[in-house]
Tab-separated table of C-alpha atoms in Angstrom:
chain	number	residue	atom	x	y	z
A	1	UNK	CA	-0.951	-26.678	7.300
A	2	UNK	CA	-2.703	-30.016	7.515
A	3	UNK	CA	0.561	-31.663	7.112
A	4	UNK	CA	-2.344	-34.961	4.855
A	5	UNK	CA	-2.387	-31.494	2.373
A	6	UNK	CA	0.632	-30.390	2.032
A	7	UNK	CA	2.355	-34.207	1.712
A	8	UNK	CA	-0.425	-35.607	-1.208
A	9	UNK	CA	0.211	-35.966	-4.163
A	10	UNK	CA	-1.822	-34.706	-6.866
A	11	UNK	CA	-2.081	-35.658	-10.397
A	12	UNK	CA	-0.651	-33.339	-12.740
A	13	UNK	CA	-1.403	-30.758	-14.687
A	14	UNK	CA	-2.021	-29.913	-18.006
A	15	UNK	CA	1.127	-27.450	-19.361
A	16	UNK	CA	0.002	-24.638	-20.265
A	17	UNK	CA	-0.550	-24.687	-16.223
A	18	UNK	CA	2.095	-26.702	-14.619
A	19	UNK	CA	4.670	-23.199	-15.271
A	20	UNK	CA	3.100	-19.872	-13.452
A	21	UNK	CA	3.000	-16.784	-14.178
A	22	UNK	CA	6.400	-16.319	-12.793
A	23	UNK	CA	8.505	-18.086	-15.394
A	24	UNK	CA	8.582	-21.082	-13.762
A	25	UNK	CA	10.106	-20.063	-10.652
A	26	UNK	CA	5.962	-21.384	-7.861
A	27	UNK	CA	6.085	-24.833	-10.064
A	28	UNK	CA	10.305	-25.001	-8.147
A	29	UNK	CA	8.510	-24.314	-5.278
A	30	UNK	CA	6.230	-26.868	-5.655
A	31	UNK	CA	8.635	-29.533	-6.854
A	32	UNK	CA	11.093	-28.466	-4.083
A	33	UNK	CA	8.353	-28.953	-1.148
A	34	UNK	CA	7.010	-32.436	-2.934
A	35	UNK	CA	10.231	-33.658	-2.618
A	36	UNK	CA	10.237	-35.902	0.217
A	37	UNK	CA	13.493	-37.935	-0.234
A	38	UNK	CA	15.073	-34.178	1.286
A	39	UNK	CA	14.706	-33.444	4.857
A	40	UNK	CA	12.128	-30.983	5.788
A	41	UNK	CA	14.612	-28.167	6.615
A	42	UNK	CA	16.325	-28.249	4.242
A	43	UNK	CA	13.529	-27.624	1.561
A	44	UNK	CA	12.436	-24.992	3.837
A	45	UNK	CA	14.610	-23.512	3.528
A	46	UNK	CA	15.220	-24.307	0.000
A	47	UNK	CA	11.896	-23.263	-0.672
A	48	UNK	CA	11.956	-20.036	1.645
A	49	UNK	CA	15.114	-18.877	-1.134
A	50	UNK	CA	12.656	-19.362	-4.074
A	51	UNK	CA	9.219	-17.490	-2.507
A	52	UNK	CA	10.986	-14.978	-0.726
A	53	UNK	CA	11.788	-13.108	-4.031
A	54	UNK	CA	8.789	-14.172	-5.123
A	55	UNK	CA	6.597	-12.486	-2.716
A	56	UNK	CA	8.822	-9.302	-1.950
A	57	UNK	CA	8.373	-8.378	-5.906
A	58	UNK	CA	4.492	-7.989	-5.276
A	59	UNK	CA	4.842	-6.688	-1.762
A	60	UNK	CA	6.983	-3.947	-0.981
A	61	UNK	CA	5.960	-2.006	-3.753
A	62	UNK	CA	1.797	-2.911	-2.701
A	63	UNK	CA	3.640	-1.855	0.912
A	64	UNK	CA	4.655	1.803	-1.164
A	65	UNK	CA	1.895	1.716	-2.770
A	66	UNK	CA	-0.335	1.522	0.358
A	67	UNK	CA	1.912	3.728	3.388
A	68	UNK	CA	1.867	6.808	-0.097
A	69	UNK	CA	-1.927	6.413	-0.747
A	70	UNK	CA	-2.508	6.482	2.494
A	71	UNK	CA	0.369	9.085	3.617
A	72	UNK	CA	-2.277	11.193	1.376
A	73	UNK	CA	-5.181	10.922	3.519
A	74	UNK	CA	-2.759	11.168	6.828
A	75	UNK	CA	-1.327	14.381	5.690
A	76	UNK	CA	-4.300	16.123	5.462
A	77	UNK	CA	-5.732	15.240	8.304
A	78	UNK	CA	-2.521	16.114	9.967
A	79	UNK	CA	-2.943	19.923	8.136
A	80	UNK	CA	-6.321	20.866	8.736
A	81	UNK	CA	-4.926	20.103	12.199
A	82	UNK	CA	-3.095	22.488	12.347
A	83	UNK	CA	-5.515	25.168	12.063
A	84	UNK	CA	-6.949	23.593	14.854
A	85	UNK	CA	-8.344	20.574	17.276
A	86	UNK	CA	-11.279	21.592	16.351
A	87	UNK	CA	-10.812	20.936	12.625
A	88	UNK	CA	-8.145	17.406	13.414
A	89	UNK	CA	-11.271	16.230	15.309
A	90	UNK	CA	-13.917	16.846	12.365
A	91	UNK	CA	-11.340	15.969	9.727
A	92	UNK	CA	-10.371	12.898	11.961
A	93	UNK	CA	-14.299	12.249	12.748
A	94	UNK	CA	-14.593	12.596	8.640
A	95	UNK	CA	-12.400	10.812	7.101
A	96	UNK	CA	-12.009	8.196	10.248
A	97	UNK	CA	-15.641	8.011	11.014
A	98	UNK	CA	-17.501	8.323	7.018
A	99	UNK	CA	-14.106	8.244	4.461
A	100	UNK	CA	-14.085	4.557	5.846
A	101	UNK	CA	-17.833	3.388	4.744
A	102	UNK	CA	-16.901	4.347	1.731
A	103	UNK	CA	-12.857	2.775	1.074
A	104	UNK	CA	-14.283	-0.302	3.297
A	105	UNK	CA	-16.973	-0.913	1.102
A	106	UNK	CA	-15.087	-0.874	-1.972
A	107	UNK	CA	-11.812	-2.428	-1.017
A	108	UNK	CA	-14.678	-5.231	0.400
A	109	UNK	CA	-15.840	-5.233	-3.194
A	110	UNK	CA	-13.266	-4.517	-5.581
A	111	UNK	CA	-11.267	-8.839	-4.072
A	112	UNK	CA	-14.122	-9.799	-5.934
A	113	UNK	CA	-11.669	-8.953	-8.883
A	114	UNK	CA	-8.494	-10.095	-6.372
A	115	UNK	CA	-9.889	-13.594	-5.941
A	116	UNK	CA	-11.011	-13.865	-9.429
A	117	UNK	CA	-8.415	-12.867	-11.259
A	118	UNK	CA	-5.477	-13.890	-8.660
A	119	UNK	CA	-6.431	-17.420	-9.809
A	120	UNK	CA	-7.153	-16.394	-13.492
A	121	UNK	CA	-3.808	-15.430	-14.379
A	122	UNK	CA	-2.211	-19.054	-12.312
A	123	UNK	CA	-4.328	-20.566	-14.724
A	124	UNK	CA	-3.383	-18.644	-17.594
A	125	UNK	CA	-6.851	-17.634	-18.718
A	126	UNK	CA	-5.873	-14.349	-19.349
A	127	UNK	CA	-8.083	-12.537	-21.766
A	128	UNK	CA	-10.454	-12.868	-18.094
A	129	UNK	CA	-8.168	-10.836	-16.000
A	130	UNK	CA	-9.729	-7.127	-18.277
A	131	UNK	CA	-13.441	-8.710	-18.161
A	132	UNK	CA	-13.440	-9.492	-14.308
A	133	UNK	CA	-11.645	-5.724	-13.852
A	134	UNK	CA	-14.448	-4.185	-16.160
A	135	UNK	CA	-17.026	-5.634	-14.743
A	136	UNK	CA	-16.360	-4.560	-10.826
A	137	UNK	CA	-15.801	-0.844	-11.673
A	138	UNK	CA	-19.717	-0.410	-13.250
A	139	UNK	CA	-20.754	-2.942	-10.223
A	140	UNK	CA	-18.704	-0.190	-7.667
A	141	UNK	CA	-19.471	3.084	-9.873
A	142	UNK	CA	-23.081	1.702	-9.015
A	143	UNK	CA	-22.653	0.870	-5.412
A	144	UNK	CA	-21.036	5.476	-5.755
A	145	UNK	CA	-24.023	6.586	-5.927
A	146	UNK	CA	-26.169	6.043	-2.863
A	147	UNK	CA	-22.364	6.323	-0.566
A	148	UNK	CA	-22.848	9.905	-2.651
A	149	UNK	CA	-26.348	10.326	-0.789
A	150	UNK	CA	-25.111	10.239	2.692
A	151	UNK	CA	-21.790	11.519	2.265
A	152	UNK	CA	-24.493	14.598	1.539
A	153	UNK	CA	-25.835	14.589	4.357
A	154	UNK	CA	-23.296	13.388	6.610
A	155	UNK	CA	-24.457	16.231	9.125
A	156	UNK	CA	-27.760	13.926	10.425
A	157	UNK	CA	-25.774	11.289	11.012
A	158	UNK	CA	-23.016	11.836	13.032
A	159	UNK	CA	-25.693	14.628	14.701
A	160	UNK	CA	-27.859	10.825	14.859
A	161	UNK	CA	-25.576	9.189	16.222
A	162	UNK	CA	-25.178	10.658	18.691
A	163	UNK	CA	-21.842	13.263	17.704
A	164	UNK	CA	-21.461	16.745	18.633
A	165	UNK	CA	-23.240	19.595	16.969
A	166	UNK	CA	-20.447	21.190	16.297
A	167	UNK	CA	-18.174	18.349	15.527
A	168	UNK	CA	-20.648	17.354	13.012
A	169	UNK	CA	-21.069	20.248	11.365
A	170	UNK	CA	-17.347	20.980	11.367
A	171	UNK	CA	-16.861	16.982	9.463
A	172	UNK	CA	-19.553	17.928	7.751
A	173	UNK	CA	-18.499	20.208	5.277
A	174	UNK	CA	-14.971	18.474	5.124
A	175	UNK	CA	-17.180	15.517	4.097
A	176	UNK	CA	-19.051	16.940	1.058
A	177	UNK	CA	-15.522	17.228	-0.991
A	178	UNK	CA	-14.748	13.720	-0.539
A	179	UNK	CA	-17.904	12.934	-2.877
A	180	UNK	CA	-16.073	12.612	-5.551
A	181	UNK	CA	-12.763	10.164	-3.819
A	182	UNK	CA	-15.704	7.882	-3.876
A	183	UNK	CA	-16.165	7.068	-7.230
A	184	UNK	CA	-11.768	7.717	-7.429
A	185	UNK	CA	-12.684	4.464	-5.346
A	186	UNK	CA	-15.106	2.967	-7.627
A	187	UNK	CA	-12.314	2.891	-10.984
A	188	UNK	CA	-9.363	2.783	-8.651
A	189	UNK	CA	-9.861	-0.406	-6.439
A	190	UNK	CA	-10.402	-2.255	-9.336
A	191	UNK	CA	-7.492	-1.483	-11.922
A	192	UNK	CA	-5.283	-1.739	-8.468
A	193	UNK	CA	-6.162	-5.979	-8.293
A	194	UNK	CA	-6.232	-6.284	-11.825
A	195	UNK	CA	-2.574	-6.084	-11.996
A	196	UNK	CA	-1.702	-6.493	-8.522
A	197	UNK	CA	-2.855	-10.123	-10.231
A	198	UNK	CA	-0.112	-10.525	-13.195
A	199	UNK	CA	2.642	-8.271	-9.645
A	200	UNK	CA	2.515	-5.600	-11.374
A	201	UNK	CA	2.582	-3.329	-8.142
A	202	UNK	CA	5.774	-1.321	-9.269
A	203	UNK	CA	4.515	1.187	-11.718
A	204	UNK	CA	1.599	2.472	-9.226
A	205	UNK	CA	4.119	2.762	-7.218
A	206	UNK	CA	5.179	5.903	-8.912
A	207	UNK	CA	2.177	6.567	-10.181
A	208	UNK	CA	1.484	7.444	-5.983
A	209	UNK	CA	4.844	8.991	-4.544
A	210	UNK	CA	4.502	11.848	-7.484
A	211	UNK	CA	1.241	12.533	-6.684
A	212	UNK	CA	1.377	12.488	-3.108
A	213	UNK	CA	4.390	15.592	-4.344
A	214	UNK	CA	1.446	17.423	-6.442
A	215	UNK	CA	-0.915	16.750	-3.301
A	216	UNK	CA	1.170	18.383	-1.090
A	217	UNK	CA	1.856	21.275	-2.912
A	218	UNK	CA	-2.271	21.695	-3.568
A	219	UNK	CA	-3.132	20.884	-0.172
A	220	UNK	CA	-1.180	23.883	1.551
A	221	UNK	CA	-2.448	26.464	-1.743
A	222	UNK	CA	-5.787	25.338	-0.742
A	223	UNK	CA	-5.884	26.103	2.863
A	224	UNK	CA	-3.494	28.831	4.081
A	225	UNK	CA	-2.952	30.094	0.161
A	226	UNK	CA	-6.875	30.561	-0.371
A	227	UNK	CA	-8.080	29.843	2.694
A	228	UNK	CA	-10.889	27.582	1.891
A	229	UNK	CA	-10.727	25.653	5.051
A	230	UNK	CA	-11.597	21.555	5.890
A	231	UNK	CA	-13.650	21.357	2.108
A	232	UNK	CA	-10.075	22.321	0.307
A	233	UNK	CA	-8.947	20.301	2.300
A	234	UNK	CA	-10.859	17.292	0.932
A	235	UNK	CA	-11.729	18.893	-2.295
A	236	UNK	CA	-7.525	18.283	-2.839
A	237	UNK	CA	-7.588	14.436	-1.522
A	238	UNK	CA	-9.808	13.508	-3.503
A	239	UNK	CA	-8.554	15.475	-7.162
A	240	UNK	CA	-5.234	13.472	-6.368
A	241	UNK	CA	-7.483	10.233	-6.412
A	242	UNK	CA	-8.134	10.445	-9.419
A	243	UNK	CA	-4.826	11.410	-10.552
A	244	UNK	CA	-3.932	8.604	-9.585
A	245	UNK	CA	-6.962	6.601	-11.532
A	246	UNK	CA	-6.093	7.947	-14.774
A	247	UNK	CA	-2.450	7.049	-14.083
A	248	UNK	CA	-2.688	3.587	-13.600
A	249	UNK	CA	-5.355	3.567	-16.667
A	250	UNK	CA	-3.344	5.193	-19.049
A	251	UNK	CA	-0.353	2.674	-17.747
A	252	UNK	CA	-3.129	-0.390	-18.868
A	253	UNK	CA	-3.921	0.519	-22.444
A	254	UNK	CA	-0.148	0.938	-22.675
A	255	UNK	CA	1.419	-1.055	-21.753
A	256	UNK	CA	2.919	-4.851	-23.720
A	257	UNK	CA	3.351	-5.870	-20.144
A	258	UNK	CA	-1.370	-5.858	-20.036
A	259	UNK	CA	-1.200	-6.714	-24.039
A	260	UNK	CA	-2.848	-10.141	-22.600
A	261	UNK	CA	-4.855	-9.267	-20.390
A	262	UNK	CA	-6.450	-5.296	-21.025
A	263	UNK	CA	-8.383	-5.354	-25.022
A	264	UNK	CA	-10.630	-2.706	-24.675
A	265	UNK	CA	-13.473	-2.234	-23.354
A	266	UNK	CA	-16.411	-4.464	-23.847
A	267	UNK	CA	-20.555	-5.097	-23.628
A	268	UNK	CA	-19.323	-8.182	-21.403
A	269	UNK	CA	-18.690	-5.423	-18.382
A	270	UNK	CA	-22.636	-5.320	-18.767
A	271	UNK	CA	-23.170	-9.676	-18.885
A	272	UNK	CA	-23.899	-11.116	-15.753
A	273	UNK	CA	-24.597	-8.228	-12.593
A	274	UNK	CA	-26.315	-10.146	-10.274
A	275	UNK	CA	-24.107	-13.199	-10.127
A	276	UNK	CA	-20.548	-10.930	-9.527
A	277	UNK	CA	-22.390	-8.888	-7.178
A	278	UNK	CA	-23.100	-12.183	-4.279
A	279	UNK	CA	-19.114	-12.315	-5.107
A	280	UNK	CA	-18.615	-8.650	-4.461
A	281	UNK	CA	-21.485	-8.502	-1.399
A	282	UNK	CA	-19.372	-11.508	-0.022
A	283	UNK	CA	-16.259	-9.487	-0.219
A	284	UNK	CA	-17.335	-6.210	0.809
A	285	UNK	CA	-19.208	-7.551	3.221
A	286	UNK	CA	-15.846	-9.074	5.013
A	287	UNK	CA	-13.555	-6.209	4.933
A	288	UNK	CA	-16.471	-3.504	5.568
A	289	UNK	CA	-16.507	-5.701	8.782
A	290	UNK	CA	-12.326	-5.293	9.763
A	291	UNK	CA	-12.399	-1.778	8.599
A	292	UNK	CA	-15.512	0.019	9.944
A	293	UNK	CA	-14.390	-1.905	13.396
A	294	UNK	CA	-12.186	0.967	13.692
A	295	UNK	CA	-14.484	2.901	12.399
A	296	UNK	CA	-16.704	2.817	15.496
A	297	UNK	CA	-14.123	3.152	18.009
A	298	UNK	CA	-13.900	6.684	16.645
A	299	UNK	CA	-18.039	7.443	16.382
A	300	UNK	CA	-17.986	5.310	19.571
A	301	UNK	CA	-15.081	8.251	21.370
A	302	UNK	CA	-17.038	10.782	20.849
A	303	UNK	CA	-19.221	9.469	23.001
A	304	UNK	CA	-17.567	9.412	25.825
A	305	UNK	CA	-17.382	12.670	28.726
A	306	UNK	CA	-14.908	14.930	27.641
A	307	UNK	CA	-15.381	13.821	22.789
A	308	UNK	CA	-12.674	16.029	21.888
A	309	UNK	CA	-9.556	14.810	23.474
A	310	UNK	CA	-11.133	11.433	23.146
A	311	UNK	CA	-11.264	12.115	18.840
A	312	UNK	CA	-7.821	13.946	19.488
A	313	UNK	CA	-6.536	10.867	21.084
A	314	UNK	CA	-7.790	8.403	19.381
A	315	UNK	CA	-7.636	9.575	15.836
A	316	UNK	CA	-3.880	10.078	16.768
A	317	UNK	CA	-3.389	6.750	17.712
A	318	UNK	CA	-5.109	5.363	15.104
A	319	UNK	CA	-3.528	7.010	12.853
A	320	UNK	CA	-0.015	5.990	13.810
A	321	UNK	CA	-2.260	1.979	13.979
A	322	UNK	CA	-3.149	3.314	9.658
A	323	UNK	CA	-0.083	3.798	9.066
A	324	UNK	CA	1.324	0.362	9.896
A	325	UNK	CA	-1.752	-0.769	9.009
A	326	UNK	CA	-0.948	-0.142	5.410
A	327	UNK	CA	2.086	-2.056	5.725
A	328	UNK	CA	-0.285	-4.811	6.609
A	329	UNK	CA	-2.606	-5.037	4.080
A	330	UNK	CA	0.769	-4.345	1.544
A	331	UNK	CA	1.630	-7.968	2.759
A	332	UNK	CA	-2.550	-8.409	1.925
A	333	UNK	CA	-2.373	-8.176	-0.986
A	334	UNK	CA	1.056	-10.608	-1.564
A	335	UNK	CA	-0.310	-13.621	-0.306
A	336	UNK	CA	-3.375	-12.869	-1.553
A	337	UNK	CA	-1.961	-12.831	-5.332
A	338	UNK	CA	0.923	-15.259	-4.506
A	339	UNK	CA	-2.427	-17.893	-2.644
A	340	UNK	CA	-4.653	-17.080	-5.292
A	341	UNK	CA	-1.377	-17.961	-7.925
A	342	UNK	CA	-0.134	-21.459	-6.405
A	343	UNK	CA	-3.358	-22.364	-6.984
A	344	UNK	CA	-5.072	-21.615	-9.482
A	345	UNK	CA	-1.568	-22.904	-11.533
A	346	UNK	CA	-2.567	-26.344	-9.381
A	347	UNK	CA	0.492	-26.358	-6.829
A	348	UNK	CA	-1.228	-27.026	-2.668
A	349	UNK	CA	2.437	-26.960	-1.858
A	350	UNK	CA	2.944	-23.505	-2.960
A	351	UNK	CA	0.628	-22.658	-1.267
A	352	UNK	CA	0.494	-23.822	2.420
A	353	UNK	CA	4.384	-22.570	1.913
A	354	UNK	CA	3.244	-19.370	0.599
A	355	UNK	CA	1.686	-18.682	3.436
A	356	UNK	CA	3.690	-19.301	6.876
A	357	UNK	CA	6.408	-16.951	4.893
A	358	UNK	CA	4.191	-13.970	4.202
A	359	UNK	CA	2.832	-14.399	7.910
A	360	UNK	CA	6.606	-14.836	9.876
A	361	UNK	CA	7.349	-11.951	7.501
A	362	UNK	CA	4.193	-9.486	8.361
A	363	UNK	CA	4.577	-10.364	12.144
A	364	UNK	CA	8.293	-9.059	12.094
A	365	UNK	CA	7.901	-5.528	11.186
A	366	UNK	CA	4.044	-5.346	12.890
A	367	UNK	CA	6.406	-6.270	15.515
A	368	UNK	CA	9.649	-3.736	15.426
A	369	UNK	CA	6.956	-1.098	14.778
A	370	UNK	CA	4.910	-1.600	18.591
A	371	UNK	CA	8.238	-1.444	19.664
A	372	UNK	CA	8.862	2.037	18.075
A	373	UNK	CA	5.676	3.544	19.018
A	374	UNK	CA	6.774	2.365	22.974
A	375	UNK	CA	9.998	4.329	22.424
A	376	UNK	CA	7.457	6.507	21.173
A	377	UNK	CA	5.061	7.615	23.123
A	378	UNK	CA	5.886	9.955	24.365
A	379	UNK	CA	6.100	12.521	21.282
A	380	UNK	CA	4.161	11.090	19.141
A	381	UNK	CA	1.270	13.537	19.793
A	382	UNK	CA	3.243	16.821	18.963
A	383	UNK	CA	4.022	15.540	15.486
A	384	UNK	CA	-0.039	16.109	14.692
A	385	UNK	CA	-0.511	18.945	17.169
A	386	UNK	CA	0.129	20.646	19.996
A	387	UNK	CA	-1.272	20.112	23.544
A	388	UNK	CA	-0.387	18.453	27.202
A	389	UNK	CA	-3.407	17.648	27.544
A	390	UNK	CA	-3.840	15.498	24.076
A	391	UNK	CA	0.063	14.401	24.154
A	392	UNK	CA	-0.864	12.702	27.801
A	393	UNK	CA	-3.672	10.839	26.677
A	394	UNK	CA	-1.826	9.674	23.340
A	395	UNK	CA	0.970	8.204	25.409
A	396	UNK	CA	-1.506	6.882	27.880
A	397	UNK	CA	-2.721	4.703	24.649
A	398	UNK	CA	0.105	3.767	22.739
A	399	UNK	CA	0.540	-0.314	25.377
A	400	UNK	CA	-2.664	-0.756	23.551
A	401	UNK	CA	-1.694	0.654	19.680
A	402	UNK	CA	1.270	-1.940	19.973
A	403	UNK	CA	-0.718	-5.085	20.749
A	404	UNK	CA	-3.031	-3.869	18.089
A	405	UNK	CA	-0.156	-3.222	15.820
A	406	UNK	CA	0.812	-6.786	16.847
A	407	UNK	CA	-2.473	-8.555	16.192
A	408	UNK	CA	-2.940	-6.623	12.780
A	409	UNK	CA	0.712	-7.947	11.031
A	410	UNK	CA	-1.302	-11.200	11.380
A	411	UNK	CA	-4.845	-11.035	10.780
A	412	UNK	CA	-5.091	-9.193	7.341
A	413	UNK	CA	-2.833	-11.291	5.133
A	414	UNK	CA	-4.759	-14.328	6.833
A	415	UNK	CA	-7.308	-12.349	5.354
A	416	UNK	CA	-5.203	-11.823	2.515
A	417	UNK	CA	-5.299	-15.573	2.598
A	418	UNK	CA	-9.164	-15.820	2.839
A	419	UNK	CA	-9.779	-13.698	-0.878
A	420	UNK	CA	-6.486	-15.593	-2.929
A	421	UNK	CA	-8.830	-19.207	-1.295
A	422	UNK	CA	-12.365	-17.588	-2.122
A	423	UNK	CA	-13.487	-18.017	0.982
A	424	UNK	CA	-14.985	-14.641	1.918
A	425	UNK	CA	-18.423	-15.449	2.869
A	426	UNK	CA	-16.487	-17.865	5.849
A	427	UNK	CA	-14.681	-14.763	7.545
A	428	UNK	CA	-17.343	-12.684	7.532
A	429	UNK	CA	-19.425	-14.387	9.594
A	430	UNK	CA	-16.460	-14.786	11.738
A	431	UNK	CA	-16.823	-10.975	11.506
A	432	UNK	CA	-19.251	-10.641	12.083
A	433	UNK	CA	-19.636	-12.585	14.926
A	434	UNK	CA	-16.431	-11.573	17.035
A	435	UNK	CA	-16.598	-7.728	16.259
A	436	UNK	CA	-20.118	-6.795	16.649
A	437	UNK	CA	-21.296	-9.686	19.074
A	438	UNK	CA	-18.320	-9.912	20.986
A	439	UNK	CA	-16.437	-6.482	20.561
A	440	UNK	CA	-18.372	-3.651	20.352
A	441	UNK	CA	-19.511	-4.769	23.612
A	442	UNK	CA	-18.031	-5.480	25.865
A	443	UNK	CA	-16.111	-2.250	24.531
A	444	UNK	CA	-18.506	-0.082	24.953
A	445	UNK	CA	-18.765	-1.578	28.872
A	446	UNK	CA	-15.049	-1.041	29.829
A	447	UNK	CA	-15.624	2.697	28.510
A	448	UNK	CA	-19.072	3.923	29.634
A	449	UNK	CA	-20.726	1.178	32.760
A	450	UNK	CA	-17.110	0.937	33.986
A	451	UNK	CA	-15.767	3.856	33.454
A	452	UNK	CA	-12.583	3.619	31.463
A	453	UNK	CA	-12.979	5.621	28.575
A	454	UNK	CA	-11.035	5.604	25.311
A	455	UNK	CA	-8.072	3.633	26.601
A	456	UNK	CA	-11.404	0.979	28.370
A	457	UNK	CA	-13.301	1.254	24.535
A	458	UNK	CA	-9.994	0.425	22.992
A	459	UNK	CA	-9.218	-2.710	25.700
A	460	UNK	CA	-12.800	-4.296	24.956
A	461	UNK	CA	-11.980	-3.744	21.281
A	462	UNK	CA	-9.142	-5.919	20.635
A	463	UNK	CA	-9.351	-8.457	23.544
A	464	UNK	CA	-13.049	-9.614	22.152
A	465	UNK	CA	-12.585	-8.469	18.517
A	466	UNK	CA	-9.706	-8.583	17.501
A	467	UNK	CA	-7.696	-10.910	18.745
A	468	UNK	CA	-10.968	-13.464	18.425
A	469	UNK	CA	-11.040	-13.453	15.287
A	470	UNK	CA	-6.614	-13.587	14.895
A	471	UNK	CA	-7.179	-16.825	17.003
A	472	UNK	CA	-9.369	-18.680	14.325
A	473	UNK	CA	-8.225	-17.650	11.276
A	474	UNK	CA	-4.772	-18.387	12.118
A	475	UNK	CA	-6.380	-22.376	13.648
A	476	UNK	CA	-8.591	-22.305	10.125
A	477	UNK	CA	-5.760	-21.445	8.025
A	478	UNK	CA	-3.757	-24.197	10.384
A	479	UNK	CA	-6.862	-26.705	9.759
A	480	UNK	CA	-6.402	-26.432	5.149
A	481	UNK	CA	-5.944	-29.206	3.225
A	482	UNK	CA	-4.503	-27.067	0.199
A	483	UNK	CA	-4.935	-30.087	-2.117
A	484	UNK	CA	-9.472	-29.133	-1.550
A	485	UNK	CA	-8.516	-25.557	-1.951
A	486	UNK	CA	-6.747	-26.109	-5.632
A	487	UNK	CA	-9.961	-28.270	-6.322
A	488	UNK	CA	-12.140	-25.382	-5.828
A	489	UNK	CA	-10.168	-22.755	-7.398
A	490	UNK	CA	-10.482	-25.227	-10.655
A	491	UNK	CA	-14.107	-25.435	-10.117
A	492	UNK	CA	-14.728	-22.147	-10.078
A	493	UNK	CA	-12.485	-20.918	-13.499
A	494	UNK	CA	-14.608	-22.709	-14.451
A	495	UNK	CA	-17.743	-21.500	-14.023
A	496	UNK	CA	-16.682	-17.846	-13.679
A	497	UNK	CA	-15.443	-18.781	-17.805
A	498	UNK	CA	-17.879	-20.253	-19.067
A	499	UNK	CA	-17.796	-20.591	-23.065
A	500	UNK	CA	-21.483	-20.389	-24.027
A	501	UNK	CA	-22.714	-18.323	-20.809
A	502	UNK	CA	-19.770	-16.180	-18.894
A	503	UNK	CA	-21.000	-15.605	-15.574
A	504	UNK	CA	-23.535	-18.215	-13.848
A	505	UNK	CA	-24.289	-18.172	-10.239
A	506	UNK	CA	-22.009	-18.252	-8.524
């Protein structure tokens, strides 16, 4: 981090902001890091003792929540895979090729709540969290309508994009059952960010665990007992997401922990939607470009020679990638919450230190997962489907998968830092350049013109896109002046908490 930023003394904030929501822990961290009389190594050690409990209180339940939620999609894909290779390819294309489109858009737009709620909670402007939650839900529900139309025409969309007609038709059947899931996303992500900003994550973990058990039972009944096939599997997945939404909202209404942040429904949710949409759109573009990147990989794989084998092997690798990615997304949430809270509370050193700790921890976990993948490369495919050809193809792709896992141990966390700081618009430009100007063309060149197949496509997209984007975000984060970020957070909260007009132009 910028040493000048971390050593500069800032003016004391008002007492109401000095102690953060954790009961003073982060203010203690700021005081430790500001103690110039102590050696940096000692300050770092003492700071880590304070930061780690604050970080892990958010990160561990968040990792668990994202992994359990991902497990629902993964289990649905596995259930479909055991019906046959066509069904596995169809579910993979529907899940990764179409569902990820909505997931990325909804998660991205919901991240506007993450920036505003995180900083408002750190600044003790609790009453605004419920307004931000409702305003985001209204916007996301409206966005869900055109997405539902795209889902309804998914077969034509996939054929237009060059997917084989047989696979596109089967994938469309799966996608039809995911239409209710769109609106579950629209309700879930604002609720999730609202709770995370307050470091309330454990209840969501319990809810997701119980829902996963219900989901597995209902999936078995729908697919194997009732014979509903792909449509039955996807309808159960949609139902499971709505169960999560209902349970989380019931917790918000009933829990005393949300008494100050949820004060009931308000007409303010419908005011200033245009201005709120600007921040939501920037968040959506940033995260959509990231989540859609590997969706593009799947769509390109469907155009390669022997598309069924390419899709099967890639979908298995990307499913494993997605599972480990959920760990990084959990750390992403923790980074966003910790940085947003510290900036809102006026603690620049604590914000910078949180970035270092969460990035280091996420990288260690990702590296361990990469080693495990390399050790099990010959056995991984048999958890999803049979067939020696698929097993060989998956084994051949595992080194690339391992590299991707390591990079994704850093990149999502830095994106979480960007959300906590409100840098979404800048990161969106970086993503466009790295992913789609460099990464995709390089992947197409290696995969088609050099005839390297799925391995070439993935290599080009990892080297040209993910690696470049990660290095840029590392450089920007390292150069950040955290005192200026505190000032920006103050200005942002003043704008978005105007008593006469709740939302001005952002």
